[in-house]
CSV table of C-alpha atoms in Angstrom, one decimal:
chain,number,residue,atom,x,y,z
A,873,UNK,CA,-36.6,-41.5,71.3
A,874,UNK,CA,-35.0,-38.3,70.4
A,875,UNK,CA,-33.3,-35.8,72.5
A,876,UNK,CA,-32.4,-36.6,76.0
A,877,UNK,CA,-35.2,-36.0,78.5
A,878,UNK,CA,-37.7,-37.5,76.5
A,879,UNK,CA,-39.7,-40.5,77.6
A,880,UNK,CA,-41.4,-42.3,74.6
A,881,UNK,CA,-45.0,-42.9,75.6
A,882,UNK,CA,-45.8,-45.0,72.4
A,883,UNK,CA,-47.2,-44.5,68.7
A,884,UNK,CA,-50.8,-43.5,68.1
A,885,UNK,CA,-52.9,-44.5,64.8
A,886,UNK,CA,-51.4,-43.2,61.4
A,887,UNK,CA,-47.7,-43.3,62.4
A,888,UNK,CA,-48.1,-40.4,64.5
A,889,UNK,CA,-45.6,-40.8,67.3
A,890,UNK,CA,-45.9,-38.9,70.7
A,891,UNK,CA,-43.5,-38.4,73.8
A,892,UNK,CA,-43.4,-36.4,76.6
A,893,UNK,CA,-40.7,-34.4,78.7
A,894,UNK,CA,-40.2,-31.7,81.3
A,895,UNK,CA,-38.5,-28.8,79.9
A,896,UNK,CA,-35.2,-27.7,81.5
A,897,UNK,CA,-35.9,-24.0,81.7
A,898,UNK,CA,-35.3,-23.0,85.3
A,899,UNK,CA,-38.1,-23.1,87.8
A,900,UNK,CA,-39.8,-20.0,89.0
A,901,UNK,CA,-38.5,-18.7,92.4
A,902,UNK,CA,-40.0,-20.7,95.4
A,903,UNK,CA,-41.9,-18.8,97.9
A,904,UNK,CA,-40.3,-18.3,101.2
A,905,UNK,CA,-41.7,-20.0,104.4
A,906,UNK,CA,-44.0,-22.7,102.8
A,907,UNK,CA,-45.5,-25.5,104.5
A,908,UNK,CA,-44.3,-29.0,103.4
A,909,UNK,CA,-48.0,-29.7,102.0
A,910,UNK,CA,-48.0,-26.4,100.2
A,911,UNK,CA,-44.3,-27.1,98.8
A,912,UNK,CA,-45.7,-30.4,97.3
A,913,UNK,CA,-48.5,-28.8,95.4
A,914,UNK,CA,-46.2,-25.8,94.4
A,915,UNK,CA,-43.5,-28.5,93.2
A,916,UNK,CA,-46.4,-30.6,91.4
A,917,UNK,CA,-47.8,-27.5,89.6
A,918,UNK,CA,-44.2,-26.2,88.7
A,919,UNK,CA,-43.7,-29.8,87.2
A,920,UNK,CA,-46.8,-29.7,85.0
A,921,UNK,CA,-46.1,-26.4,83.8
A,922,UNK,CA,-42.8,-27.4,82.9
A,923,UNK,CA,-44.3,-30.7,80.9
A,924,UNK,CA,-44.0,-30.9,77.2
A,925,UNK,CA,-45.9,-33.5,75.1
A,926,UNK,CA,-44.2,-34.2,71.6
A,927,UNK,CA,-45.7,-35.4,68.5
A,928,UNK,CA,-44.3,-36.2,65.2
A,929,UNK,CA,-46.3,-36.5,61.9
A,930,UNK,CA,-44.8,-38.2,58.8
A,931,UNK,CA,-45.1,-36.5,55.5
A,932,UNK,CA,-48.0,-37.8,53.3
A,933,UNK,CA,-50.0,-39.4,56.1
A,934,UNK,CA,-52.4,-36.6,57.2
A,935,UNK,CA,-54.5,-34.7,54.9
A,936,UNK,CA,-55.1,-30.6,55.0
A,937,UNK,CA,-58.2,-29.1,54.0
A,938,UNK,CA,-61.7,-29.9,53.1
A,939,UNK,CA,-62.7,-33.5,52.1
A,940,UNK,CA,-63.0,-32.6,48.4
A,941,UNK,CA,-59.9,-30.4,48.5
A,942,UNK,CA,-57.9,-32.4,50.7
A,943,UNK,CA,-54.2,-32.8,49.9
A,944,UNK,CA,-51.4,-34.9,52.0
A,945,UNK,CA,-49.5,-32.6,54.3
A,946,UNK,CA,-45.9,-32.4,52.1
A,947,UNK,CA,-43.6,-32.3,55.1
A,948,UNK,CA,-42.6,-34.2,58.3
A,949,UNK,CA,-44.0,-31.9,61.1
A,950,UNK,CA,-42.9,-31.9,65.1
A,951,UNK,CA,-45.6,-30.5,67.3
A,952,UNK,CA,-44.9,-29.5,71.1
A,953,UNK,CA,-48.0,-29.1,73.4
A,954,UNK,CA,-46.6,-27.2,76.4
A,955,UNK,CA,-47.9,-27.9,79.9
A,956,UNK,CA,-50.9,-29.9,78.5
A,957,UNK,CA,-52.3,-30.9,81.7
A,958,UNK,CA,-52.3,-27.3,83.2
A,959,UNK,CA,-54.0,-25.8,80.0
A,960,UNK,CA,-56.7,-28.5,80.2
A,961,UNK,CA,-57.5,-27.7,83.9
A,962,UNK,CA,-57.8,-23.9,82.9
A,963,UNK,CA,-60.2,-24.9,80.1
A,964,UNK,CA,-62.1,-27.0,82.4
A,965,UNK,CA,-62.3,-24.2,84.7
A,966,UNK,CA,-64.0,-21.7,82.3
A,967,UNK,CA,-66.2,-24.3,80.8
A,968,UNK,CA,-64.5,-25.0,77.5
A,969,UNK,CA,-65.4,-28.4,76.3
A,970,UNK,CA,-62.7,-30.5,74.9
A,971,UNK,CA,-64.9,-31.8,71.8
A,972,UNK,CA,-66.0,-28.0,71.1
A,973,UNK,CA,-62.4,-26.7,71.5
A,974,UNK,CA,-61.0,-29.4,69.2
A,975,UNK,CA,-63.7,-28.7,66.5
A,976,UNK,CA,-63.0,-24.9,66.7
A,977,UNK,CA,-59.3,-25.2,66.6
A,978,UNK,CA,-58.6,-28.5,64.5
A,979,UNK,CA,-61.9,-28.7,62.4
A,980,UNK,CA,-61.3,-28.6,58.7
A,981,UNK,CA,-61.9,-24.9,58.6
A,982,UNK,CA,-60.1,-21.9,57.6
A,983,UNK,CA,-58.7,-19.4,60.0
A,984,UNK,CA,-59.4,-15.7,59.7
A,985,UNK,CA,-56.3,-13.5,59.9
A,986,UNK,CA,-56.7,-9.9,60.9
A,987,UNK,CA,-54.5,-7.0,60.8
A,988,UNK,CA,-52.6,-5.8,63.9
A,989,UNK,CA,-50.2,-3.1,64.7
A,990,UNK,CA,-48.6,-5.2,67.6
A,991,UNK,CA,-44.9,-4.1,68.0
A,992,UNK,CA,-43.8,-7.7,68.0
A,993,UNK,CA,-44.8,-8.2,64.4
A,994,UNK,CA,-46.6,-11.4,65.2
A,995,UNK,CA,-49.7,-12.7,63.4
A,996,UNK,CA,-53.3,-13.1,65.0
A,997,UNK,CA,-56.1,-15.4,63.7
A,998,UNK,CA,-59.6,-16.1,64.5
A,999,UNK,CA,-60.9,-19.5,64.8
A,1000,UNK,CA,-63.6,-19.9,62.1
A,1001,UNK,CA,-66.6,-19.9,64.7
A,1002,UNK,CA,-64.8,-16.6,66.3
A,1003,UNK,CA,-64.5,-18.4,69.7
A,1004,UNK,CA,-60.8,-18.4,69.9
A,1005,UNK,CA,-57.8,-16.0,68.7
A,1006,UNK,CA,-54.7,-17.5,67.9
A,1007,UNK,CA,-51.5,-15.5,68.2
A,1008,UNK,CA,-47.9,-16.3,66.8
A,1009,UNK,CA,-45.2,-15.8,69.5
A,1010,UNK,CA,-41.7,-15.0,69.4
A,1011,UNK,CA,-39.4,-17.7,71.2
A,1012,UNK,CA,-38.8,-15.3,74.0
A,1013,UNK,CA,-42.4,-14.7,74.4
A,1014,UNK,CA,-43.2,-18.2,74.6
A,1015,UNK,CA,-40.3,-19.0,77.2
A,1016,UNK,CA,-41.5,-15.8,79.2
A,1017,UNK,CA,-45.2,-17.2,79.3
A,1018,UNK,CA,-44.1,-20.8,80.4
A,1019,UNK,CA,-42.1,-19.2,83.0
A,1020,UNK,CA,-44.9,-17.5,84.6
A,1021,UNK,CA,-47.5,-20.0,83.9
A,1022,UNK,CA,-47.6,-21.3,87.4
A,1023,UNK,CA,-48.2,-17.8,88.8
A,1024,UNK,CA,-50.8,-17.3,86.0
A,1025,UNK,CA,-52.5,-20.7,86.8
A,1026,UNK,CA,-52.9,-19.9,90.6
A,1027,UNK,CA,-54.1,-16.4,89.8
A,1028,UNK,CA,-56.9,-17.8,87.7
A,1029,UNK,CA,-57.9,-20.6,90.2
A,1030,UNK,CA,-58.3,-17.9,93.0
A,1031,UNK,CA,-60.0,-15.3,90.7
A,1032,UNK,CA,-61.9,-16.9,88.2
A,1033,UNK,CA,-63.6,-13.5,87.4
A,1034,UNK,CA,-60.4,-11.9,86.7
A,1035,UNK,CA,-60.2,-9.8,83.6
A,1036,UNK,CA,-57.0,-11.3,82.3
A,1037,UNK,CA,-56.8,-13.1,79.2
A,1038,UNK,CA,-57.9,-16.7,79.1
A,1039,UNK,CA,-55.0,-18.7,77.5
A,1040,UNK,CA,-56.1,-22.1,76.8
A,1041,UNK,CA,-53.1,-24.0,75.0
A,1042,UNK,CA,-49.5,-23.1,73.9
A,1043,UNK,CA,-47.9,-25.0,71.2
A,1044,UNK,CA,-44.6,-25.2,68.7
A,1045,UNK,CA,-44.6,-26.6,65.3
A,1046,UNK,CA,-41.7,-27.5,63.5
A,1047,UNK,CA,-41.0,-28.5,60.1
A,1048,UNK,CA,-37.8,-30.2,59.6
A,1049,UNK,CA,-38.1,-30.5,55.8
A,1050,UNK,CA,-38.8,-27.0,55.2
A,1051,UNK,CA,-35.6,-25.5,56.5
A,1052,UNK,CA,-36.6,-26.2,60.2
A,1053,UNK,CA,-38.8,-23.7,60.6
A,1054,UNK,CA,-40.5,-23.2,64.1
A,1055,UNK,CA,-43.6,-21.5,64.8
A,1056,UNK,CA,-44.8,-20.8,68.4
A,1057,UNK,CA,-48.3,-19.9,68.9
A,1058,UNK,CA,-51.0,-19.7,71.8
A,1059,UNK,CA,-54.6,-20.1,71.7
A,1060,UNK,CA,-56.8,-17.8,73.8
A,1061,UNK,CA,-60.3,-16.9,74.4
A,1062,UNK,CA,-61.5,-14.2,72.1
A,1063,UNK,CA,-62.7,-11.0,73.9
A,1064,UNK,CA,-65.9,-10.6,71.3
A,1065,UNK,CA,-67.3,-14.0,71.8
């Protein structure tokens, strides 16, 4: 349920609900003189780049922290995963195993923040094992990256030895019980690992 365009896919264990939708941002400009087969592939890629998986976490049902210092999450959380299949394919393309990725990002470990003089004023964190960097994004940055995602994905698949940053996932967390705070962030490969 929820906003229009959402199609509920069910409820997972522990009361966490999940839904999926395609965002309503305008699609990237379609190339001219494209064959029907290429157009179908282009349309499919564009659709997948616009897909959004949504999860809801009720308060006090999920714990945060190490086992002996674990405490329940105090607020409701809404979590969006942007273009989940596209980023999963990018991770596969570069040999990132799902379990290793999840352990680095979702394990019960602390992240390491480091100072940055980025003009956007956003924050950077390292995963505990140094494999990945997490960067907070402004809403405008998140929207821009989603708009160029089809072009970025095609470039990576055609040029896997590229020096472009490897983005492995883009997300948004919303906390309705905490002044509706929203945090956009992206996970990328650390250049130091």
